[in-house]
mmCIF file of C-alpha atoms in Angstrom:
data_model
loop_
_atom_site.group_PDB
_atom_site.id
_atom_site.type_symbol
_atom_site.label_atom_id
_atom_site.label_comp_id
_atom_site.label_asym_id
_atom_site.label_seq_id
_atom_site.Cartn_x
_atom_site.Cartn_y
_atom_site.Cartn_z
ATOM 1 C CA MET O 1 6.295 31.354 -34.879
ATOM 2 C CA SER O 2 3.624 30.030 -32.525
ATOM 3 C CA PHE O 3 1.732 31.181 -29.454
ATOM 4 C CA THR O 4 0.357 28.896 -26.744
ATOM 5 C CA ASN O 5 -1.648 29.973 -23.718
ATOM 6 C CA VAL O 6 -1.720 26.974 -21.391
ATOM 7 C CA GLY O 7 -3.894 28.696 -18.772
ATOM 8 C CA THR O 8 -3.483 27.540 -15.161
ATOM 9 C CA ILE O 9 -1.275 24.491 -14.605
ATOM 10 C CA ARG O 10 0.371 22.554 -11.804
ATOM 11 C CA PRO O 11 4.073 21.562 -11.626
ATOM 12 C CA SER O 12 3.327 18.121 -13.087
ATOM 13 C CA ILE O 13 6.800 17.174 -14.339
ATOM 14 C CA HIS O 14 8.278 17.687 -10.877
ATOM 15 C CA GLU O 15 5.499 15.560 -9.408
ATOM 16 C CA LYS O 16 6.122 12.810 -11.955
ATOM 17 C CA TYR O 17 9.784 12.445 -11.055
ATOM 18 C CA VAL O 18 9.582 13.096 -7.318
ATOM 19 C CA LYS O 19 6.250 11.529 -6.365
ATOM 20 C CA ALA O 20 5.695 8.860 -8.998
ATOM 21 C CA LEU O 21 9.300 7.767 -9.539
ATOM 22 C CA GLY O 22 10.669 8.569 -6.088
ATOM 23 C CA CYS O 23 13.498 10.843 -7.247
ATOM 24 C CA ARG O 24 15.339 12.862 -4.621
ATOM 25 C CA ASN O 25 14.883 16.635 -4.748
ATOM 26 C CA THR O 26 16.477 17.946 -1.583
ATOM 27 C CA THR O 27 19.131 20.529 -2.462
ATOM 28 C CA PHE O 28 16.830 23.098 -4.071
ATOM 29 C CA ILE O 29 13.114 22.315 -4.008
ATOM 30 C CA VAL O 30 11.370 24.647 -6.478
ATOM 31 C CA PRO O 31 8.830 22.676 -8.545
ATOM 32 C CA LYS O 32 7.971 25.651 -10.766
ATOM 33 C CA ASP O 33 11.612 26.022 -11.822
ATOM 34 C CA THR O 34 11.946 22.288 -12.477
ATOM 35 C CA ASP O 35 8.818 22.261 -14.626
ATOM 36 C CA THR O 36 9.733 25.380 -16.596
ATOM 37 C CA LEU O 37 13.225 24.146 -17.414
ATOM 38 C CA CYS O 38 11.923 20.690 -18.329
ATOM 39 C CA ARG O 39 9.397 22.315 -20.648
ATOM 40 C CA LEU O 40 12.196 24.196 -22.402
ATOM 41 C CA VAL O 41 14.151 20.961 -22.672
ATOM 42 C CA GLU O 42 11.163 19.269 -24.316
ATOM 43 C CA LEU O 43 10.909 22.062 -26.872
ATOM 44 C CA ILE O 44 14.537 22.096 -27.975
ATOM 45 C CA VAL O 45 16.237 18.741 -27.290
ATOM 46 C CA ARG O 46 16.513 16.575 -30.392
ATOM 47 C CA PRO O 47 17.514 12.912 -30.757
ATOM 48 C CA SER O 48 21.246 12.220 -30.848
ATOM 49 C CA THR O 49 22.205 15.638 -29.475
ATOM 50 C CA VAL O 50 24.902 16.318 -26.866
ATOM 51 C CA VAL O 51 23.644 18.431 -23.982
ATOM 52 C CA VAL O 52 25.273 20.101 -20.963
ATOM 53 C CA ASP O 53 23.276 21.082 -17.854
ATOM 54 C CA LEU O 54 25.179 23.729 -15.905
ATOM 55 C CA GLY O 55 24.376 23.671 -12.193
ATOM 56 C CA CYS O 56 22.347 20.486 -12.533
ATOM 57 C CA GLY O 57 21.364 20.231 -8.866
ATOM 58 C CA ASP O 58 19.529 16.955 -8.193
ATOM 59 C CA GLY O 59 19.423 16.311 -11.928
ATOM 60 C CA ILE O 60 15.728 16.118 -12.780
ATOM 61 C CA PRO O 61 15.976 18.372 -15.889
ATOM 62 C CA THR O 62 19.272 16.622 -16.728
ATOM 63 C CA ILE O 63 17.552 13.251 -16.639
ATOM 64 C CA HIS O 64 14.577 14.675 -18.529
ATOM 65 C CA ALA O 65 16.906 15.735 -21.359
ATOM 66 C CA ALA O 66 18.112 12.145 -21.681
ATOM 67 C CA ALA O 67 14.532 10.902 -21.568
ATOM 68 C CA CYS O 68 13.715 13.307 -24.416
ATOM 69 C CA GLY O 69 16.272 11.565 -26.618
ATOM 70 C CA ALA O 70 19.591 13.345 -26.083
ATOM 71 C CA ARG O 71 22.465 10.994 -26.915
ATOM 72 C CA ARG O 72 24.737 12.249 -24.129
ATOM 73 C CA VAL O 73 23.963 14.571 -21.237
ATOM 74 C CA LEU O 74 26.617 16.061 -18.974
ATOM 75 C CA GLY O 75 25.633 17.536 -15.633
ATOM 76 C CA VAL O 76 27.986 20.134 -14.124
ATOM 77 C CA GLU O 77 27.502 20.668 -10.394
ATOM 78 C CA ILE O 78 29.596 21.926 -7.467
ATOM 79 C CA SER O 79 27.647 20.213 -4.660
ATOM 80 C CA ALA O 80 28.703 16.652 -3.829
ATOM 81 C CA LEU O 81 25.287 16.041 -2.241
ATOM 82 C CA ALA O 82 23.477 17.128 -5.407
ATOM 83 C CA ILE O 83 25.721 14.929 -7.547
ATOM 84 C CA ALA O 84 24.934 11.924 -5.360
ATOM 85 C CA ASN O 85 21.235 12.676 -5.705
ATOM 86 C CA THR O 86 21.548 13.005 -9.497
ATOM 87 C CA ARG O 87 23.177 9.589 -9.732
ATOM 88 C CA THR O 88 20.549 8.049 -7.461
ATOM 89 C CA ASN O 89 17.761 9.654 -9.487
ATOM 90 C CA ALA O 90 19.224 8.437 -12.786
ATOM 91 C CA GLY O 91 19.160 4.916 -11.391
ATOM 92 C CA ARG O 92 15.524 5.262 -10.379
ATOM 93 C CA VAL O 93 14.424 6.058 -13.947
ATOM 94 C CA SER O 94 16.604 3.310 -15.452
ATOM 95 C CA LEU O 95 18.633 5.487 -17.796
ATOM 96 C CA PRO O 96 21.349 3.739 -19.811
ATOM 97 C CA ALA O 97 24.698 4.160 -18.055
ATOM 98 C CA SER O 98 26.172 5.839 -21.135
ATOM 99 C CA ALA O 99 23.441 8.488 -21.386
ATOM 100 C CA LEU O 100 24.350 10.709 -18.429
ATOM 101 C CA ASP O 101 27.576 11.836 -16.752
ATOM 102 C CA VAL O 102 28.039 14.216 -13.815
ATOM 103 C CA VAL O 103 31.196 16.130 -12.897
ATOM 104 C CA GLN O 104 31.908 18.140 -9.765
ATOM 105 C CA ILE O 105 33.161 21.603 -10.676
ATOM 106 C CA ASP O 106 32.055 25.211 -10.292
ATOM 107 C CA MET O 107 30.015 26.181 -13.352
ATOM 108 C CA LEU O 108 31.867 29.495 -13.689
ATOM 109 C CA GLN O 109 35.186 27.656 -13.851
ATOM 110 C CA PHE O 110 33.738 25.306 -16.468
ATOM 111 C CA LEU O 111 32.465 28.262 -18.493
ATOM 112 C CA GLY O 112 35.548 30.419 -18.243
ATOM 113 C CA HIS O 113 38.377 27.965 -18.976
ATOM 114 C CA ARG O 114 38.563 26.070 -22.253
ATOM 115 C CA SER O 115 41.376 23.844 -20.971
ATOM 116 C CA VAL O 116 39.141 22.707 -18.096
ATOM 117 C CA ARG O 117 36.266 21.917 -20.464
ATOM 118 C CA ASP O 118 38.561 20.075 -22.895
ATOM 119 C CA GLU O 119 39.971 17.931 -20.097
ATOM 120 C CA ILE O 120 36.481 16.985 -18.932
ATOM 121 C CA PHE O 121 35.243 16.306 -22.468
ATOM 122 C CA ALA O 122 38.306 14.180 -23.229
ATOM 123 C CA ARG O 123 37.878 12.164 -20.030
ATOM 124 C CA LEU O 124 34.249 11.434 -20.975
ATOM 125 C CA GLY O 125 34.974 10.706 -24.625
ATOM 126 C CA LEU O 126 33.197 13.876 -25.803
ATOM 127 C CA LEU O 127 36.147 15.925 -27.031
ATOM 128 C CA GLY O 128 35.389 15.325 -30.715
ATOM 129 C CA ASP O 129 31.641 15.920 -30.321
ATOM 130 C CA THR O 130 29.779 19.160 -30.858
ATOM 131 C CA VAL O 131 27.846 20.384 -27.836
ATOM 132 C CA ASP O 132 24.435 21.126 -29.304
ATOM 133 C CA LEU O 133 22.820 22.707 -26.268
ATOM 134 C CA VAL O 134 23.733 24.158 -22.885
ATOM 135 C CA PHE O 135 20.875 24.713 -20.463
ATOM 136 C CA SER O 136 20.817 25.988 -16.903
ATOM 137 C CA ASN O 137 18.658 27.000 -13.980
ATOM 138 C CA PRO O 138 21.312 29.324 -12.529
ATOM 139 C CA PRO O 139 21.022 31.226 -9.261
ATOM 140 C CA TYR O 140 18.981 34.253 -10.339
ATOM 141 C CA PHE O 141 17.586 35.761 -7.152
ATOM 142 C CA PRO O 142 18.898 39.304 -6.534
ATOM 143 C CA VAL O 143 20.816 39.117 -3.258
ATOM 144 C CA ARG O 144 22.354 42.208 -1.721
ATOM 145 C CA ALA O 145 26.124 42.398 -1.647
ATOM 146 C CA ASP O 146 25.921 42.666 2.161
ATOM 147 C CA PRO O 147 22.869 40.522 2.948
ATOM 148 C CA ALA O 148 21.613 40.541 6.497
ATOM 149 C CA PRO O 149 20.429 37.219 7.971
ATOM 150 C CA ARG O 150 16.803 36.556 7.055
ATOM 151 C CA PRO O 151 14.208 35.623 9.660
ATOM 152 C CA GLY O 152 13.913 31.864 9.470
ATOM 153 C CA SER O 153 16.866 31.759 7.108
ATOM 154 C CA ASP O 154 18.437 28.497 6.044
ATOM 155 C CA ASP O 155 21.813 30.155 6.556
ATOM 156 C CA VAL O 156 22.314 28.551 9.966
ATOM 157 C CA PRO O 157 25.821 28.185 11.419
ATOM 158 C CA ALA O 158 26.940 24.555 11.497
ATOM 159 C CA GLN O 159 27.842 24.669 15.184
ATOM 160 C CA ALA O 160 24.271 25.593 16.114
ATOM 161 C CA LEU O 161 22.664 22.520 14.575
ATOM 162 C CA ALA O 162 23.556 20.077 17.333
ATOM 163 C CA THR O 163 21.332 22.056 19.726
ATOM 164 C CA VAL O 164 18.296 22.199 17.436
ATOM 165 C CA PRO O 165 15.388 20.249 19.013
ATOM 166 C CA GLY O 166 15.163 16.877 17.307
ATOM 167 C CA LEU O 167 18.865 16.801 16.443
ATOM 168 C CA LEU O 168 20.269 16.325 19.926
ATOM 169 C CA GLY O 169 22.553 13.320 19.794
ATOM 170 C CA ALA O 170 22.205 13.001 16.018
ATOM 171 C CA PRO O 171 25.170 11.417 14.249
ATOM 172 C CA ASP O 172 27.639 13.790 12.618
ATOM 173 C CA THR O 173 26.711 12.433 9.190
ATOM 174 C CA LEU O 174 23.116 13.636 9.619
ATOM 175 C CA ILE O 175 24.207 17.076 10.805
ATOM 176 C CA GLU O 176 26.686 17.326 7.946
ATOM 177 C CA ARG O 177 23.954 16.398 5.471
ATOM 178 C CA ILE O 178 21.644 19.094 6.819
ATOM 179 C CA VAL O 179 24.428 21.679 6.628
ATOM 180 C CA ALA O 180 25.239 20.611 3.065
ATOM 181 C CA THR O 181 21.578 20.807 2.044
ATOM 182 C CA ARG O 182 21.109 24.269 3.508
ATOM 183 C CA SER O 183 24.360 25.525 1.999
ATOM 184 C CA SER O 184 23.329 24.214 -1.418
ATOM 185 C CA MET O 185 19.955 25.918 -1.187
ATOM 186 C CA MET O 186 21.516 29.264 -0.248
ATOM 187 C CA ALA O 187 24.070 29.015 -3.063
ATOM 188 C CA ALA O 188 21.298 28.114 -5.520
ATOM 189 C CA GLU O 189 19.518 31.385 -4.702
ATOM 190 C CA ASP O 190 22.393 33.864 -4.832
ATOM 191 C CA GLY O 191 22.450 35.551 -8.224
ATOM 192 C CA GLY O 192 24.324 38.615 -7.003
ATOM 193 C CA PRO O 193 22.916 42.113 -6.445
ATOM 194 C CA ASP O 194 20.867 42.151 -9.680
ATOM 195 C CA GLY O 195 20.378 38.412 -10.143
ATOM 196 C CA LEU O 196 22.600 38.294 -13.245
ATOM 197 C CA ARG O 197 25.906 37.070 -11.858
ATOM 198 C CA PHE O 198 25.664 33.692 -13.605
ATOM 199 C CA ILE O 199 23.370 34.637 -16.502
ATOM 200 C CA ARG O 200 25.900 37.154 -17.844
ATOM 201 C CA GLU O 201 28.529 34.407 -17.967
ATOM 202 C CA LEU O 202 26.161 32.031 -19.736
ATOM 203 C CA VAL O 203 25.324 34.533 -22.466
ATOM 204 C CA THR O 204 28.952 35.532 -23.100
ATOM 205 C CA CYS O 205 30.819 32.225 -22.584
ATOM 206 C CA VAL O 206 28.557 29.524 -24.022
ATOM 207 C CA PRO O 207 29.123 30.648 -27.662
ATOM 208 C CA GLN O 208 32.724 29.422 -27.278
ATOM 209 C CA PHE O 209 31.607 25.779 -27.304
ATOM 210 C CA ALA O 210 27.858 25.437 -28.055
ATOM 211 C CA SER O 211 25.381 26.708 -30.626
ATOM 212 C CA ARG O 212 22.283 26.824 -28.426
ATOM 213 C CA LEU O 213 21.578 28.032 -24.901
ATOM 214 C CA ALA O 214 18.536 27.880 -22.622
ATOM 215 C CA TRP O 215 18.202 29.311 -19.138
ATOM 216 C CA LEU O 216 15.723 30.417 -16.488
ATOM 217 C CA GLN O 217 15.456 33.714 -14.712
ATOM 218 C CA GLY O 218 12.847 35.570 -12.736
ATOM 219 C CA SER O 219 11.082 38.665 -14.016
ATOM 220 C CA TYR O 220 12.584 40.378 -10.967
ATOM 221 C CA SER O 221 16.189 39.729 -12.102
ATOM 222 C CA SER O 222 16.747 42.463 -14.712
ATOM 223 C CA PRO O 223 15.396 40.605 -17.784
ATOM 224 C CA LEU O 224 15.505 43.663 -20.060
ATOM 225 C CA ILE O 225 19.247 44.047 -19.445
ATOM 226 C CA VAL O 226 19.747 40.445 -20.554
ATOM 227 C CA LEU O 227 17.594 40.909 -23.653
ATOM 228 C CA ALA O 228 19.633 43.927 -24.706
ATOM 229 C CA SER O 229 22.842 41.896 -24.357
ATOM 230 C CA LEU O 230 21.773 39.066 -26.681
ATOM 231 C CA PRO O 231 22.361 40.654 -30.138
ATOM 232 C CA PRO O 232 25.956 41.764 -29.375
ATOM 233 C CA SER O 233 26.695 38.182 -28.269
ATOM 234 C CA GLY O 234 25.275 36.763 -31.507
ATOM 235 C CA TRP O 235 22.091 35.219 -30.083
ATOM 236 C CA ILE O 236 18.506 35.268 -31.337
ATOM 237 C CA ILE O 237 15.547 33.905 -29.362
ATOM 238 C CA GLU O 238 13.885 30.665 -30.524
ATOM 239 C CA HIS O 239 11.497 29.979 -27.636
ATOM 240 C CA LEU O 240 10.123 31.856 -24.651
ATOM 241 C CA VAL O 241 8.145 30.249 -21.849
ATOM 242 C CA ALA O 242 6.652 32.515 -19.186
ATOM 243 C CA TYR O 243 4.725 31.262 -16.171
ATOM 244 C CA ALA O 244 3.452 33.391 -13.291
ATOM 245 C CA ALA O 245 4.329 32.005 -9.855
ATOM 246 C CA ARG O 246 4.244 33.077 -6.231
ATOM 247 C CA PHE O 247 7.321 34.312 -4.423
ATOM 248 C CA GLY O 248 8.816 32.264 -1.635
ATOM 249 C CA LYS O 249 7.633 33.304 1.813
ATOM 250 C CA TYR O 250 10.823 35.119 2.812
ATOM 251 C CA ALA O 251 10.704 37.347 -0.278
ATOM 252 C CA MET O 252 7.073 38.198 0.489
ATOM 253 C CA ALA O 253 7.837 39.356 4.041
ATOM 254 C CA ARG O 254 7.325 43.073 4.547
ATOM 255 C CA ASP O 255 10.108 45.488 5.374
ATOM 256 C CA THR O 256 12.989 43.016 5.338
ATOM 257 C CA PRO O 257 16.390 43.843 3.788
ATOM 258 C CA GLN O 258 15.598 41.481 0.886
ATOM 259 C CA SER O 259 12.153 42.939 0.160
ATOM 260 C CA ARG O 260 13.572 46.476 0.307
ATOM 261 C CA HIS O 261 16.273 45.426 -2.144
ATOM 262 C CA LEU O 262 13.688 44.004 -4.572
ATOM 263 C CA ASN O 263 11.548 47.127 -4.273
ATOM 264 C CA ALA O 264 14.573 49.311 -5.040
ATOM 265 C CA LEU O 265 15.290 47.259 -8.175
ATOM 266 C CA ARG O 266 11.653 47.636 -9.221
ATOM 267 C CA ASP O 267 11.772 51.396 -8.678
ATOM 268 C CA ASP O 268 14.850 51.439 -10.905
ATOM 269 C CA GLY O 269 12.983 49.653 -13.707
ATOM 270 C CA ARG O 270 14.972 46.427 -13.418
ATOM 271 C CA SER O 271 12.683 44.194 -11.373
ATOM 272 C CA PHE O 272 9.105 43.293 -12.335
ATOM 273 C CA PHE O 273 6.652 41.664 -9.927
ATOM 274 C CA TRP O 274 3.093 42.121 -8.658
ATOM 275 C CA ASN O 275 1.835 42.716 -5.132
ATOM 276 C CA ALA O 276 -1.734 41.540 -4.648
ATOM 277 C CA SER O 277 -1.807 43.610 -1.451
ATOM 278 C CA PRO O 278 0.749 45.270 0.817
ATOM 279 C CA ALA O 279 0.913 42.048 2.830
ATOM 280 C CA GLY O 280 1.199 39.785 -0.247
ATOM 281 C CA PRO O 281 0.989 37.408 -1.947
ATOM 282 C CA HIS O 282 3.613 38.587 -4.407
ATOM 283 C CA TRP O 283 3.834 37.135 -7.910
ATOM 284 C CA PHE O 284 6.622 37.100 -10.480
ATOM 285 C CA ILE O 285 7.149 35.436 -13.864
ATOM 286 C CA VAL O 286 9.469 32.472 -14.297
ATOM 287 C CA LEU O 287 11.027 33.255 -17.678
ATOM 288 C CA GLY O 288 12.646 30.550 -19.765
ATOM 289 C CA PHE O 289 14.655 31.651 -22.794
ATOM 290 C CA ALA O 290 16.016 29.384 -25.515
ATOM 291 C CA VAL O 291 18.400 31.099 -27.937
ATOM 292 C CA ARG O 292 20.677 30.075 -30.785
ATOM 293 C CA ARG O 293 23.745 31.599 -32.357
ATOM 294 C CA SER O 294 22.623 33.237 -35.568
ATOM 295 C CA LYS O 295 22.302 36.502 -37.395
ATOM 296 C CA PRO O 296 18.737 37.826 -37.206
ATOM 297 C CA PRO O 297 16.716 36.942 -40.299
ATOM 298 C CA ALA O 298 15.417 39.680 -42.578
ATOM 299 C CA GLY O 299 12.704 41.692 -40.874
ATOM 300 C CA TYR O 300 13.649 40.569 -37.364
ATOM 301 C CA ASP O 301 13.097 43.774 -35.360
ATOM 302 C CA TRP O 302 14.973 43.278 -32.100
ATOM 303 C CA ASN O 303 13.831 46.592 -30.649
ATOM 304 C CA ALA O 304 10.208 45.589 -31.238
ATOM 305 C CA VAL O 305 10.858 42.320 -29.369
ATOM 306 C CA ILE O 306 12.233 44.192 -26.370
ATOM 307 C CA ARG O 307 9.353 46.669 -26.412
ATOM 308 C CA ALA O 308 6.761 43.873 -26.512
ATOM 309 C CA LEU O 309 8.336 42.007 -23.606
ATOM 310 C CA GLU O 310 8.770 45.208 -21.624
ATOM 311 C CA GLU O 311 5.073 45.971 -22.111
ATOM 312 C CA LEU O 312 4.174 42.480 -20.860
ATOM 313 C CA LEU O 313 6.344 42.900 -17.766
ATOM 314 C CA ARG O 314 5.063 46.381 -16.949
ATOM 315 C CA THR O 315 1.437 45.329 -17.396
ATOM 316 C CA PHE O 316 2.059 42.343 -15.133
ATOM 317 C CA THR O 317 3.274 44.640 -12.325
ATOM 318 C CA VAL O 318 -0.086 46.444 -12.481
ATOM 319 C CA LYS O 319 -2.603 43.699 -13.290
ATOM 320 C CA GLY O 320 -0.900 40.554 -12.039
ATOM 321 C CA PRO O 321 -1.224 36.951 -13.282
ATOM 322 C CA ASP O 322 -4.374 37.609 -15.344
ATOM 323 C CA THR O 323 -2.036 39.379 -17.758
ATOM 324 C CA LEU O 324 -0.729 35.974 -18.774
ATOM 325 C CA VAL O 325 -4.052 34.113 -18.767
ATOM 326 C CA HIS O 326 -5.731 36.615 -21.083
ATOM 327 C CA GLY O 327 -2.704 38.084 -22.831
ATOM 328 C CA ARG O 328 -1.105 37.420 -26.179
ATOM 329 C CA LEU O 329 2.339 38.243 -27.547
ATOM 330 C CA ASP O 330 3.037 38.816 -31.233
ATOM 331 C CA LEU O 331 6.701 37.864 -31.493
ATOM 332 C CA PRO O 332 8.925 36.287 -34.179
ATOM 333 C CA PHE O 333 9.514 33.114 -32.121
ATOM 334 C CA ALA O 334 7.538 30.473 -30.233
ATOM 335 C CA VAL O 335 5.872 31.691 -27.015
ATOM 336 C CA GLU O 336 4.157 29.685 -24.265
ATOM 337 C CA ILE O 337 2.589 31.429 -21.262
ATOM 338 C CA GLY O 338 0.466 30.456 -18.249
ATOM 339 C CA ILE O 339 0.144 30.449 -14.458
ATOM 340 C CA TYR O 340 1.374 27.925 -11.895
ATOM 341 C CA ASP O 341 -1.353 26.819 -9.510
ATOM 342 C CA GLU O 342 0.442 25.849 -6.302
ATOM 343 C CA SER O 343 -2.631 25.559 -4.114
#
């Protein structure tokens, strides 16, 4: 067990790949998510392991896993644009051709059908290998079942793009790329009404083919429900990283359908975030969990773990990011906490 308070940090891993190495990051640009998932990868990837990144997007954490020594890394992604970016990015960091593969398939189909996974593994020469780790930055934002269009939303009808100033006369390929990018970004946000649409599937399906799992979720996406579901699925926590970060602008807007939905989840005790003032900024915690299949060791009090994390989340909703700068968690696994400085 260890505890690390890293204080205030910037999304440096994202900057390394995107700014220093010129990697593309266009389908879902959230540096704090990239950094948090890469930090988890650093903590748990070991040399010669086989790793699967579900919903790999532009592939920066996927590539980072290979750079951390994983023998084979498989990226699973539904967006053709994101897959193209992943392959371009892998070339920019000069990864060995055998280190990383990407397949185009819906992650829920990959999770839910063993025959589909076996066919993919066989095609890549992985069928006889043990998958050591599955990690994912799944869509975890709580989106209403009947979402209304957001002001300034990226959910713009394709037929409207040709009339946008600056796109008049643009070639179809450019318009199609913009539509694909915006569609990917919207899909990457939609975690269902409570944010757990994909996380539930990860927790229940990954034990069928891997011994370790790591994922991200926001403190506003029902984290206590997920924690309660881990013991019945045979998981115990190995690592927790928790970094406070600002909401995106649209989630901070007052009196929108999305903000009302988040407030209702908070009133119901499922969503945890902090309002600095009625007009914002709003803060939440990017939570990264790494778990392994195992029976709890002697003395492992799961209820005490849930109570400690619940206390952290509830204190955060009252006191904000300083909770993480000055706080400490006494838990039976490694913990790393801090704040993202995005100024």
